[in-house]
PDB file of C-alpha atoms in Angstrom:
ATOM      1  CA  UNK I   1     118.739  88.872 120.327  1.00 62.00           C
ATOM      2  CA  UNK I   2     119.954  88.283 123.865  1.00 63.00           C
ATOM      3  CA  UNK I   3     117.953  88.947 127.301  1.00 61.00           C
ATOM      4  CA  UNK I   4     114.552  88.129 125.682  1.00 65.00           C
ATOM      5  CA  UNK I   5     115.115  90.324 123.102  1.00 68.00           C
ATOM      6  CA  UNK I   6     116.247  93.517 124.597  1.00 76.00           C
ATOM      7  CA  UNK I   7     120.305  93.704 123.652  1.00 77.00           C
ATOM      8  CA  UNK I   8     120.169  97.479 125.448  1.00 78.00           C
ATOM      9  CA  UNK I   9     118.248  99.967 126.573  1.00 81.00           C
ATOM     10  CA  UNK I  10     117.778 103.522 126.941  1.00 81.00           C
ATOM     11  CA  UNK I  11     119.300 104.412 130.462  1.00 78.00           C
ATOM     12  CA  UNK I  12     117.119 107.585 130.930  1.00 75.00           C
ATOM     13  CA  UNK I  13     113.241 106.831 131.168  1.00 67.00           C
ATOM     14  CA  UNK I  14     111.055 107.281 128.231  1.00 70.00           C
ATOM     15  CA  UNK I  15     108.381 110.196 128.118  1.00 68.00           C
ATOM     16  CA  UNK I  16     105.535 108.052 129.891  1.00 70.00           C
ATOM     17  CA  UNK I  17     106.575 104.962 130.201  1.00 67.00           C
ATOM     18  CA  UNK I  18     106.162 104.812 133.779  1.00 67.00           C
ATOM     19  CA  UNK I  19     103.170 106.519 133.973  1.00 74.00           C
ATOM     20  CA  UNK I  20     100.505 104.772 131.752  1.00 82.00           C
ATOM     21  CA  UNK I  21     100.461 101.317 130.124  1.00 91.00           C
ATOM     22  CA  UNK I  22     101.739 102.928 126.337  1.00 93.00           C
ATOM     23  CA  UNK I  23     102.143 100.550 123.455  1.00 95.00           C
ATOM     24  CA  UNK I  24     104.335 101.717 120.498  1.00 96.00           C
ATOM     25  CA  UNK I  25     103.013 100.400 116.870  1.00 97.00           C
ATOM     26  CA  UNK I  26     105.311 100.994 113.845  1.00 97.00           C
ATOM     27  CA  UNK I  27     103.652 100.753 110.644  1.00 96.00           C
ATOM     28  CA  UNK I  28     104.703 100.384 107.094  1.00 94.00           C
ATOM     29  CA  UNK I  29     103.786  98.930 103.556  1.00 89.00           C
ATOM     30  CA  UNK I  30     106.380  97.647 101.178  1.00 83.00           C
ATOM     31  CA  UNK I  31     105.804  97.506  97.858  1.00 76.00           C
ATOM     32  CA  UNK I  32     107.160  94.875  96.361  1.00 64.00           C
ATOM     33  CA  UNK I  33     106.820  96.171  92.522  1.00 58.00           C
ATOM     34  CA  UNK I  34     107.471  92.939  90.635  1.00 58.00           C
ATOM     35  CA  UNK I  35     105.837  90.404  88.960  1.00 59.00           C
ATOM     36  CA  UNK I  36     102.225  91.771  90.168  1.00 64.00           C
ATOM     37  CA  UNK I  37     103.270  90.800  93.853  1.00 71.00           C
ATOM     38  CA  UNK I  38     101.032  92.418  96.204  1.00 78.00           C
ATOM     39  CA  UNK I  39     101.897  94.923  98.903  1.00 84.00           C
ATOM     40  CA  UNK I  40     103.234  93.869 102.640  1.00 88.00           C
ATOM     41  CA  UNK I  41     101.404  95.478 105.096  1.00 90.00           C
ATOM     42  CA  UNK I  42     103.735  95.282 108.704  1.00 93.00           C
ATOM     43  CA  UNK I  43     103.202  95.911 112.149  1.00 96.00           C
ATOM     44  CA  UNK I  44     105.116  96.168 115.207  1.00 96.00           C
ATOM     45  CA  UNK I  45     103.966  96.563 119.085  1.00 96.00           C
ATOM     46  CA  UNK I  46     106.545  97.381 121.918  1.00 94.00           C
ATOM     47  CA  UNK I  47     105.766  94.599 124.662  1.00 92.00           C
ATOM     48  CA  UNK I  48     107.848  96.609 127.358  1.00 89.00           C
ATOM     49  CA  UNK I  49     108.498  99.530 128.670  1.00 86.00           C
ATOM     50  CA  UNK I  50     111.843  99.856 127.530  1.00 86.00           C
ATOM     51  CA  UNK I  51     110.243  99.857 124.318  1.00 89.00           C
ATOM     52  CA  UNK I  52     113.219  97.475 123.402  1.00 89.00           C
ATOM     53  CA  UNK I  53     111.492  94.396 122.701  1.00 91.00           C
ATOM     54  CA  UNK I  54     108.602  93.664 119.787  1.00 94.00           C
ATOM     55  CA  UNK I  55     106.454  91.575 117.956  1.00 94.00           C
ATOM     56  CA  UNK I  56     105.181  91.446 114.468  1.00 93.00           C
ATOM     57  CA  UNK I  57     102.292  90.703 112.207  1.00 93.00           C
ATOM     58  CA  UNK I  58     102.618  91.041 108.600  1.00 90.00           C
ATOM     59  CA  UNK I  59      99.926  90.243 106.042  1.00 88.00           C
ATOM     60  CA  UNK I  60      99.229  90.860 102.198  1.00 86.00           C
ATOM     61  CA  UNK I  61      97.624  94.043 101.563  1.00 82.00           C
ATOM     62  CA  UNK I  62      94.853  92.871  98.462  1.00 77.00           C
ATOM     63  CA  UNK I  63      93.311  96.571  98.497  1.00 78.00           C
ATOM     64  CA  UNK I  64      94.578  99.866  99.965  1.00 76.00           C
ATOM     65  CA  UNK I  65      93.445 100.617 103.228  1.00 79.00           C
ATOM     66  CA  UNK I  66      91.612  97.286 103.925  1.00 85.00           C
ATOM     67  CA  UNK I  67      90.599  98.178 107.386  1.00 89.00           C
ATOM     68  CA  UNK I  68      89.197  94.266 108.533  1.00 91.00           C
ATOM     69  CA  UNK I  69      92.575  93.404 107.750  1.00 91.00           C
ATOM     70  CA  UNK I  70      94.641  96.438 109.203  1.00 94.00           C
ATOM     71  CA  UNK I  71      92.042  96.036 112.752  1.00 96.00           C
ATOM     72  CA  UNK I  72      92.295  92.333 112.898  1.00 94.00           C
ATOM     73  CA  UNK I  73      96.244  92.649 112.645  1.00 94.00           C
ATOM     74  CA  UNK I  74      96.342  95.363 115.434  1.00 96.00           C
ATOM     75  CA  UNK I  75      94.282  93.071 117.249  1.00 97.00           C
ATOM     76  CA  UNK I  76      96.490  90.505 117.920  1.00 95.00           C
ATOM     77  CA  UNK I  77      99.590  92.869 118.371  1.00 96.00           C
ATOM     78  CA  UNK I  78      97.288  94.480 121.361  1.00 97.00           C
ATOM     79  CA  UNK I  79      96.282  91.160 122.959  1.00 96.00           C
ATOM     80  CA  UNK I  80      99.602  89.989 123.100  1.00 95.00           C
ATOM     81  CA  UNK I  81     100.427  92.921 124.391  1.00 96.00           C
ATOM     82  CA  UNK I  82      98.001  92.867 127.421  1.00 96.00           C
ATOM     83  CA  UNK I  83      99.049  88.801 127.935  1.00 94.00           C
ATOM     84  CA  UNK I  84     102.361  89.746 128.209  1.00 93.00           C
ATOM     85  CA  UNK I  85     101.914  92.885 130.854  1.00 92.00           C
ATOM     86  CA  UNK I  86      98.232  91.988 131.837  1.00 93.00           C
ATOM     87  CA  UNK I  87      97.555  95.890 130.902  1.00 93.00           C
ATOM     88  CA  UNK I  88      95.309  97.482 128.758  1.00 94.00           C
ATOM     89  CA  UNK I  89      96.809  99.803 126.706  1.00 94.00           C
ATOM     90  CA  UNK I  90      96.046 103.282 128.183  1.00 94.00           C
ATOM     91  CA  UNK I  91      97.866 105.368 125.249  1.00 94.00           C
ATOM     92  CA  UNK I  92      99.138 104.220 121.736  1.00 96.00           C
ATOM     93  CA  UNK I  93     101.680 105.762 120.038  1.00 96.00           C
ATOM     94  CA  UNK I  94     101.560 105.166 116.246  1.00 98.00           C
ATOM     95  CA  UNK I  95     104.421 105.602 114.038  1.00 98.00           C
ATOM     96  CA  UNK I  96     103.607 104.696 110.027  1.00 97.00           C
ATOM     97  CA  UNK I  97     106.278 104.694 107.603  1.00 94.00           C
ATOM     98  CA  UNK I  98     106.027 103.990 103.713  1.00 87.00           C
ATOM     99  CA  UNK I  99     103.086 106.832 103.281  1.00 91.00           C
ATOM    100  CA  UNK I 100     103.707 109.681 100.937  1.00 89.00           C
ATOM    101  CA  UNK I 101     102.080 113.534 102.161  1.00 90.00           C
ATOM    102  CA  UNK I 102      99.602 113.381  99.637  1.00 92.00           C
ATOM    103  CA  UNK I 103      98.835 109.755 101.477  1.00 92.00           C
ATOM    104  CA  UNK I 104      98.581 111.445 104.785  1.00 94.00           C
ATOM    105  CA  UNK I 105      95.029 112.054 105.234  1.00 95.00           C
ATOM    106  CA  UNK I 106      93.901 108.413 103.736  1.00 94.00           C
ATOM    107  CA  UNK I 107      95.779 106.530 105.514  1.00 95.00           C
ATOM    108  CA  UNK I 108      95.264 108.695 108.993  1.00 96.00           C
ATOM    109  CA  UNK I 109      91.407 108.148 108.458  1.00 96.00           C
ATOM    110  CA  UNK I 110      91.709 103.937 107.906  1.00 95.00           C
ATOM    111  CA  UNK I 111      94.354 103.719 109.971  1.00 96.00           C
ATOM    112  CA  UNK I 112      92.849 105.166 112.690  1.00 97.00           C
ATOM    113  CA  UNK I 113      89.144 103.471 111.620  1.00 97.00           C
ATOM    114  CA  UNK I 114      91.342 100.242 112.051  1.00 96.00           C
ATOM    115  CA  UNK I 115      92.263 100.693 115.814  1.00 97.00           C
ATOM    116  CA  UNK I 116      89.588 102.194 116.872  1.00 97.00           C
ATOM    117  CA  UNK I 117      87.878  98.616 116.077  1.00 97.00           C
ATOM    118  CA  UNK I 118      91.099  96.791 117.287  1.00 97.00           C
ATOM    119  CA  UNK I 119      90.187  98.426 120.430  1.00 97.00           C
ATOM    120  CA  UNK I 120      86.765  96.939 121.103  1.00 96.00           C
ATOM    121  CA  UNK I 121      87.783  93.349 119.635  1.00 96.00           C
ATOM    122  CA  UNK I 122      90.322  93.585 122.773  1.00 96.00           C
ATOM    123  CA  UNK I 123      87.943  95.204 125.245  1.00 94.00           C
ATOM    124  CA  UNK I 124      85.000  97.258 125.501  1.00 92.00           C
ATOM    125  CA  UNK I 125      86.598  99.009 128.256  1.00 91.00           C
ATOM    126  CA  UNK I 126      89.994  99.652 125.636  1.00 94.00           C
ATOM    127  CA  UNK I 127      90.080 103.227 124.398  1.00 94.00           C
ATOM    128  CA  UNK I 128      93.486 104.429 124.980  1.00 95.00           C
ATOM    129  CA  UNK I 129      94.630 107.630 123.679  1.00 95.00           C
ATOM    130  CA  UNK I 130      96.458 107.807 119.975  1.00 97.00           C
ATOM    131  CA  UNK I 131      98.702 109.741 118.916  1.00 96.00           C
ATOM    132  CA  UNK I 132      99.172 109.575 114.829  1.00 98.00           C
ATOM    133  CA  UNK I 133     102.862 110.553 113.755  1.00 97.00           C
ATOM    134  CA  UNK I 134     103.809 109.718 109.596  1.00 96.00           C
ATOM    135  CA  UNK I 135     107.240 109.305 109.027  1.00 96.00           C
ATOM    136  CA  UNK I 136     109.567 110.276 105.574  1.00 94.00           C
ATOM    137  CA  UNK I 137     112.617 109.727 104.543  1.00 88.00           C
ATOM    138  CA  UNK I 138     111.401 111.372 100.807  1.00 84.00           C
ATOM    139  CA  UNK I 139     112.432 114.533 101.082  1.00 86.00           C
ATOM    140  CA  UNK I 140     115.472 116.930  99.458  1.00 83.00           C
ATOM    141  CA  UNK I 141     116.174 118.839 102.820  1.00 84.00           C
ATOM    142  CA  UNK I 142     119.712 118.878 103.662  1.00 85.00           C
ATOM    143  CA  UNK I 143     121.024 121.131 106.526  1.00 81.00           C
ATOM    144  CA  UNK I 144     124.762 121.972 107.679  1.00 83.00           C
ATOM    145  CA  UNK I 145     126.171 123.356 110.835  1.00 81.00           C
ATOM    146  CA  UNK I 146     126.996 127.336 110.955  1.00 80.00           C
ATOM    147  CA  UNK I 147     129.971 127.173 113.190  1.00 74.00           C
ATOM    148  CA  UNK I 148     131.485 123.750 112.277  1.00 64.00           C
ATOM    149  CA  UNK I 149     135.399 122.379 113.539  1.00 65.00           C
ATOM    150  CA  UNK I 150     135.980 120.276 110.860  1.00 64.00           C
ATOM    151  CA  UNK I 151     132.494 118.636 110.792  1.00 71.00           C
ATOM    152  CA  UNK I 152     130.182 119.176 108.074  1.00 80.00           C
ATOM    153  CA  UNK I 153     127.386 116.680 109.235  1.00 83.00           C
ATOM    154  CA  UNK I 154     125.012 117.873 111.768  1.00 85.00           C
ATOM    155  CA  UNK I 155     124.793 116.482 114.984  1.00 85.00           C
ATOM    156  CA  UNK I 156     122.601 113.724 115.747  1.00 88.00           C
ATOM    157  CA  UNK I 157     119.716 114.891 118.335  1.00 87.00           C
ATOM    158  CA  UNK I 158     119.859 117.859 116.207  1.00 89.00           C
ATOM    159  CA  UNK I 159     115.454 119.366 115.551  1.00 92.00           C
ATOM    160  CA  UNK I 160     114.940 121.275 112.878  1.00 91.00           C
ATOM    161  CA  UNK I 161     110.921 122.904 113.334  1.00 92.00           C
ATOM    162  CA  UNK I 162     111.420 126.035 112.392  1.00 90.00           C
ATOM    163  CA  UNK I 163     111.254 128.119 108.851  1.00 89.00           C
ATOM    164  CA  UNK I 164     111.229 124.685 106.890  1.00 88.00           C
ATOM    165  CA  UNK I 165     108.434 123.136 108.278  1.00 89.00           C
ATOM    166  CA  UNK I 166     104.452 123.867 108.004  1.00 88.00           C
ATOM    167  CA  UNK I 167     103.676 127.195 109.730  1.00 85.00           C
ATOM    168  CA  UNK I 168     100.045 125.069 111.160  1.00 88.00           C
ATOM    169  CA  UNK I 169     100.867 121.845 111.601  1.00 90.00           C
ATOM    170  CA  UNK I 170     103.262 120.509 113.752  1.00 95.00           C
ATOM    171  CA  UNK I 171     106.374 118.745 112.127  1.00 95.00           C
ATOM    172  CA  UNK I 172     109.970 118.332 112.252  1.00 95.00           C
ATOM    173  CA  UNK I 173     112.881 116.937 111.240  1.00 94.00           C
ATOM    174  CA  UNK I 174     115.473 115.115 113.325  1.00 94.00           C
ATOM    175  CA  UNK I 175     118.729 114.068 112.647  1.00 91.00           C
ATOM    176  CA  UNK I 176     118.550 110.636 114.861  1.00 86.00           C
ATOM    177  CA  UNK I 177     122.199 109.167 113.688  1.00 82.00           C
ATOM    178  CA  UNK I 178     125.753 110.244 112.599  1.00 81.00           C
ATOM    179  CA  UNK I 179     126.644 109.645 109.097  1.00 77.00           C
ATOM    180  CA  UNK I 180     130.587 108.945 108.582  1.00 74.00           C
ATOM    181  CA  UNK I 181     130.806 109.192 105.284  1.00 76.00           C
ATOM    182  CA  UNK I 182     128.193 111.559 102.934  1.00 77.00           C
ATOM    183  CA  UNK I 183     125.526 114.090 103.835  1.00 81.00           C
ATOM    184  CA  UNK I 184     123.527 113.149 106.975  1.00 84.00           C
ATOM    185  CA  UNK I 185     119.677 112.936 105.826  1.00 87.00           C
ATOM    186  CA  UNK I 186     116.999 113.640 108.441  1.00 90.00           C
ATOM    187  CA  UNK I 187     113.916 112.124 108.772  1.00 92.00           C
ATOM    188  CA  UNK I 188     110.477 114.341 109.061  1.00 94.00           C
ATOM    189  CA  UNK I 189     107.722 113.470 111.220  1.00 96.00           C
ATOM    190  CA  UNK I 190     104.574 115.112 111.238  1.00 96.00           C
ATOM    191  CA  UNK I 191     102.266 114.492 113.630  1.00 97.00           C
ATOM    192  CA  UNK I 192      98.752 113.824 112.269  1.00 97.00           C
ATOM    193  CA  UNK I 193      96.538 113.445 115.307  1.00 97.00           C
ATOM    194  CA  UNK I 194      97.211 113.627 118.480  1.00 96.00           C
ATOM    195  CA  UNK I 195      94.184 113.052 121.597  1.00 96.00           C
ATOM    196  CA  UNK I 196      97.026 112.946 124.707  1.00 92.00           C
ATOM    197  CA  UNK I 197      98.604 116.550 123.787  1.00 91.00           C
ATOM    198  CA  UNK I 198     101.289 116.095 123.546  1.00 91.00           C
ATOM    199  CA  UNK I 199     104.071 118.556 124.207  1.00 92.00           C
ATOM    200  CA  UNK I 200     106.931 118.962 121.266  1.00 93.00           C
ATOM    201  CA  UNK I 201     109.678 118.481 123.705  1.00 93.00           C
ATOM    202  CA  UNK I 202     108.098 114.868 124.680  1.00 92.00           C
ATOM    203  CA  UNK I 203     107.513 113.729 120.818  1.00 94.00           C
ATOM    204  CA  UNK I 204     111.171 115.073 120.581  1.00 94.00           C
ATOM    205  CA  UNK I 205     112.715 113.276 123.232  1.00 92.00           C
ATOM    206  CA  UNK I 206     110.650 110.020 122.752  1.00 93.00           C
ATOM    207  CA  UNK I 207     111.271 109.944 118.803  1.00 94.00           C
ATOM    208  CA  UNK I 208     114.789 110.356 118.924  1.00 93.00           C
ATOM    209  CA  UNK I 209     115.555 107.953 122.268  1.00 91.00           C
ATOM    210  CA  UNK I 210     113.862 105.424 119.844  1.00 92.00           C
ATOM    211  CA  UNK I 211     116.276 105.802 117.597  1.00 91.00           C
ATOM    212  CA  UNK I 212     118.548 104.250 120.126  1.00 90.00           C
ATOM    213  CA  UNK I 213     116.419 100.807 120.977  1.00 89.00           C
ATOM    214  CA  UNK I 214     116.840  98.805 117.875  1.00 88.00           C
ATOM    215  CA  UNK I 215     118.665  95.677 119.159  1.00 82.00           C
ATOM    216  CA  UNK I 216     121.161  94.909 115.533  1.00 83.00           C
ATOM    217  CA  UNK I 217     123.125  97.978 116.310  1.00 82.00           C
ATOM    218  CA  UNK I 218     125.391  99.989 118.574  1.00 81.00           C
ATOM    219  CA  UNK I 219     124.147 103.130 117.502  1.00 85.00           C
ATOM    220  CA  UNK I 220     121.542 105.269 117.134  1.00 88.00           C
ATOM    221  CA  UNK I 221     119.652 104.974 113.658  1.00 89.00           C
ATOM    222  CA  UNK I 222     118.506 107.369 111.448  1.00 88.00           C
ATOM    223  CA  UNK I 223     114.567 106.151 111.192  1.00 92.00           C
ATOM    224  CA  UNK I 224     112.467 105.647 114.064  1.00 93.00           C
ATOM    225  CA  UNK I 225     113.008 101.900 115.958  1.00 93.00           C
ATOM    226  CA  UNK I 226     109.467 100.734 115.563  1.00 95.00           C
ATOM    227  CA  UNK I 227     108.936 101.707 112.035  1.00 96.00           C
ATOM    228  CA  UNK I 228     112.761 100.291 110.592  1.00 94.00           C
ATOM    229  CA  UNK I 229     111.314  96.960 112.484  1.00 94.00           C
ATOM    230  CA  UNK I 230     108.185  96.802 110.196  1.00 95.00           C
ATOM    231  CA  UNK I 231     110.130  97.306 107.645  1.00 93.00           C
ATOM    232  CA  UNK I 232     112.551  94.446 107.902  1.00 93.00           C
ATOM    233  CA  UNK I 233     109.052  92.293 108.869  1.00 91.00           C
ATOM    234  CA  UNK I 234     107.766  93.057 105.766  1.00 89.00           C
ATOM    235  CA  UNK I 235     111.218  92.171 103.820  1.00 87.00           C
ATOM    236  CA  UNK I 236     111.360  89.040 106.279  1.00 86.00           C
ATOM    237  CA  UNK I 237     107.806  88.243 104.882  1.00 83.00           C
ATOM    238  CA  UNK I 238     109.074  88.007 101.331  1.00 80.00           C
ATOM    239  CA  UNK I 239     110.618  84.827 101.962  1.00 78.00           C
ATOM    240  CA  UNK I 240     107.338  83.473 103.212  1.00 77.00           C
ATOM    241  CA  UNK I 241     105.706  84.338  99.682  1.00 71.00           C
ATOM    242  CA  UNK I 242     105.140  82.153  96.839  1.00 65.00           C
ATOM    243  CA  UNK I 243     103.558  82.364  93.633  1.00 59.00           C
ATOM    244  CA  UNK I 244     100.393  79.959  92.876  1.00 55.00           C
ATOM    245  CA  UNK I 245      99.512  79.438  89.302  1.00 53.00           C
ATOM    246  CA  UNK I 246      95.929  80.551  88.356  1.00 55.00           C
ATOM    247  CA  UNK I 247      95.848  80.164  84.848  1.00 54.00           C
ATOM    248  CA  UNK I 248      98.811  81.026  81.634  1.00 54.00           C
ATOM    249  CA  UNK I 249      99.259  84.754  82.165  1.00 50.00           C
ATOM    250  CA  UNK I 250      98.143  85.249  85.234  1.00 54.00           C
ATOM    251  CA  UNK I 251      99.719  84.400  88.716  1.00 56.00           C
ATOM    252  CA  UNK I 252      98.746  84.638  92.746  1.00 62.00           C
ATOM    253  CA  UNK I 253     100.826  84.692  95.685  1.00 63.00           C
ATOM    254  CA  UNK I 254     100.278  82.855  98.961  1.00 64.00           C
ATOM    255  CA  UNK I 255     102.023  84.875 101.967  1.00 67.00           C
ATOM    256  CA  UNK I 256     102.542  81.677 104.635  1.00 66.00           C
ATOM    257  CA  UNK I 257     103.575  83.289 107.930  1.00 69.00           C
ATOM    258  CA  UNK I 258     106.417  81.794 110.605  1.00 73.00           C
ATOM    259  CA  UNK I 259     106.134  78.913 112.868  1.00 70.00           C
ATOM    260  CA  UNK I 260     104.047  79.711 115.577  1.00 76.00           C
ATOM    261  CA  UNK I 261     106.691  78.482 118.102  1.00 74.00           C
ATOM    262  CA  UNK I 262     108.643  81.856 116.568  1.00 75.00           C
ATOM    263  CA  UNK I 263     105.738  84.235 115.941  1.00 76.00           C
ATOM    264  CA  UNK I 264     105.713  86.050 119.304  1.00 81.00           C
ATOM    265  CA  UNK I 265     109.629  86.537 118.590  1.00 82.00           C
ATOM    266  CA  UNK I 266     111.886  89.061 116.887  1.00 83.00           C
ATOM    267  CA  UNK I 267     112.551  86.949 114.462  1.00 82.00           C
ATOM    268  CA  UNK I 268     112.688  89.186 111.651  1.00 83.00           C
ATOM    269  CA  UNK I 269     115.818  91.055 113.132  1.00 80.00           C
TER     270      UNK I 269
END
């Protein structure tokens, strides 16, 4: 990653990022599925406001929902946040991957259990504004263009939040990338909670410019920045795990993170 870890960045200004101190978290849990390994809990915190450049925690998820673990993991993303703007965070934006619907509300009530605490460890005087949006790649919608000139794959930029989505929530899907070869799949994001009301257009515009931020590639990518970076954290973080006897049939695992001259570092790209 060149220029401190910002390769490029989005030439038009973000919804709000000149206006209040925002931080941008992307969640996710892999699941590792082998050999009793246990899940990968990631997190990632924009430290500009570009939202170009990151850092990471990841950590072994022994039980679902562990919220000391999840709030002391926010935590530190949020501190070194504020050393490296001297801001508290006036509004988070929270983007967690890896969740089925029927997950949703579980994981929206630790989740959000888990920074609200992550906001007093930092500062009594820390209580930004969340907003709560799930992201899914796990669905079987497929759209194509009415009036097409030889292309068959929708536009990227394209919103779909209309007649497929739920009539009293408030989802959508975006196509964020082009596809050259096979069916372009969107990805659906439904916003949970939101306490800065939003408007659509700004979740629009702010989901989809992220799409354009991730520093390994030219283009824009079909899953949300922040939430693809906790996922290749938590991949990174398999090569940090190894397996500690504890008796004949049964086995642990010992998750050892990165250097500590690295941590602060996109190292996981």
């Amino acid at each position: 990653m060149k220029l401190g870890g910002r390769n490029a960045v989005v030439r038009e200004l973000l919804p709000f990022a000149s206006t209040s101190a925002t931080v941008i978290i992307g969640a996710n849990v892999e699941h590792v599925g082998r050999w009793g390994k246990p899940p990968i809990a990631s997190f990632v915190a924009s430290l500009d406001s570009s939202y170009a450049k990151y850092v990471a925690r990841v950590a072994q998820q022994k039980a679902p929902g562990d919220v000391e673990l999840l709030s002391r993991m926010l935590h530190e993303l949020l501190l070194t946040f504020y050393q490296a703007t001297s801001q508290i965070p006036q509004r988070v934006v929270y983007y967690r991957g890896g969740a089925s619907q029927d997950q949703y509300f579980g994981v929206l009530q630790a989740e959000m259990k888990a920074l609200r605490k992550a906001f007093k460890l930092l500062s009594a005087d820390c209580k930004p504004r969340v907003t709560f949006i799930a992201v899914n790649k796990r669905h079987h919608l497929r759209a194509f263009p009415m009036n097409s000139s030889g292309e068959n794959n929708v536009e990227p930029g394209t919103i779909i939040d209309t007649g497929v989505v739920d009539a009293h929530g408030f989802d959508f899907y975006l196509y964020g990338h082009k596809n050259d070869q096979g069916t372009t799949t969107p990805c659906h994001y439904t916003v949970l909670h939101d306490e800065s009301a939003l408007s659509a257009e700004d979740v629009h515009r702010l989901t989809f410019h992220l799409g354009f931020t991730l520093g390994r590639s030219t283009r824009s990518t079909s899953l949300v920045a922040p939430v693809y970076l906790a996922r290749l954290a938590a991949r990174r973080a398999r090569c940090y795990m190894r397996e500690v006897s504890d008796g004949p049939f049964k086995s642990k695992f010992d998750l050892a993170g990165p250097h500590d001259g690295i941590r602060n570092c996109m190292f996981f790209i």
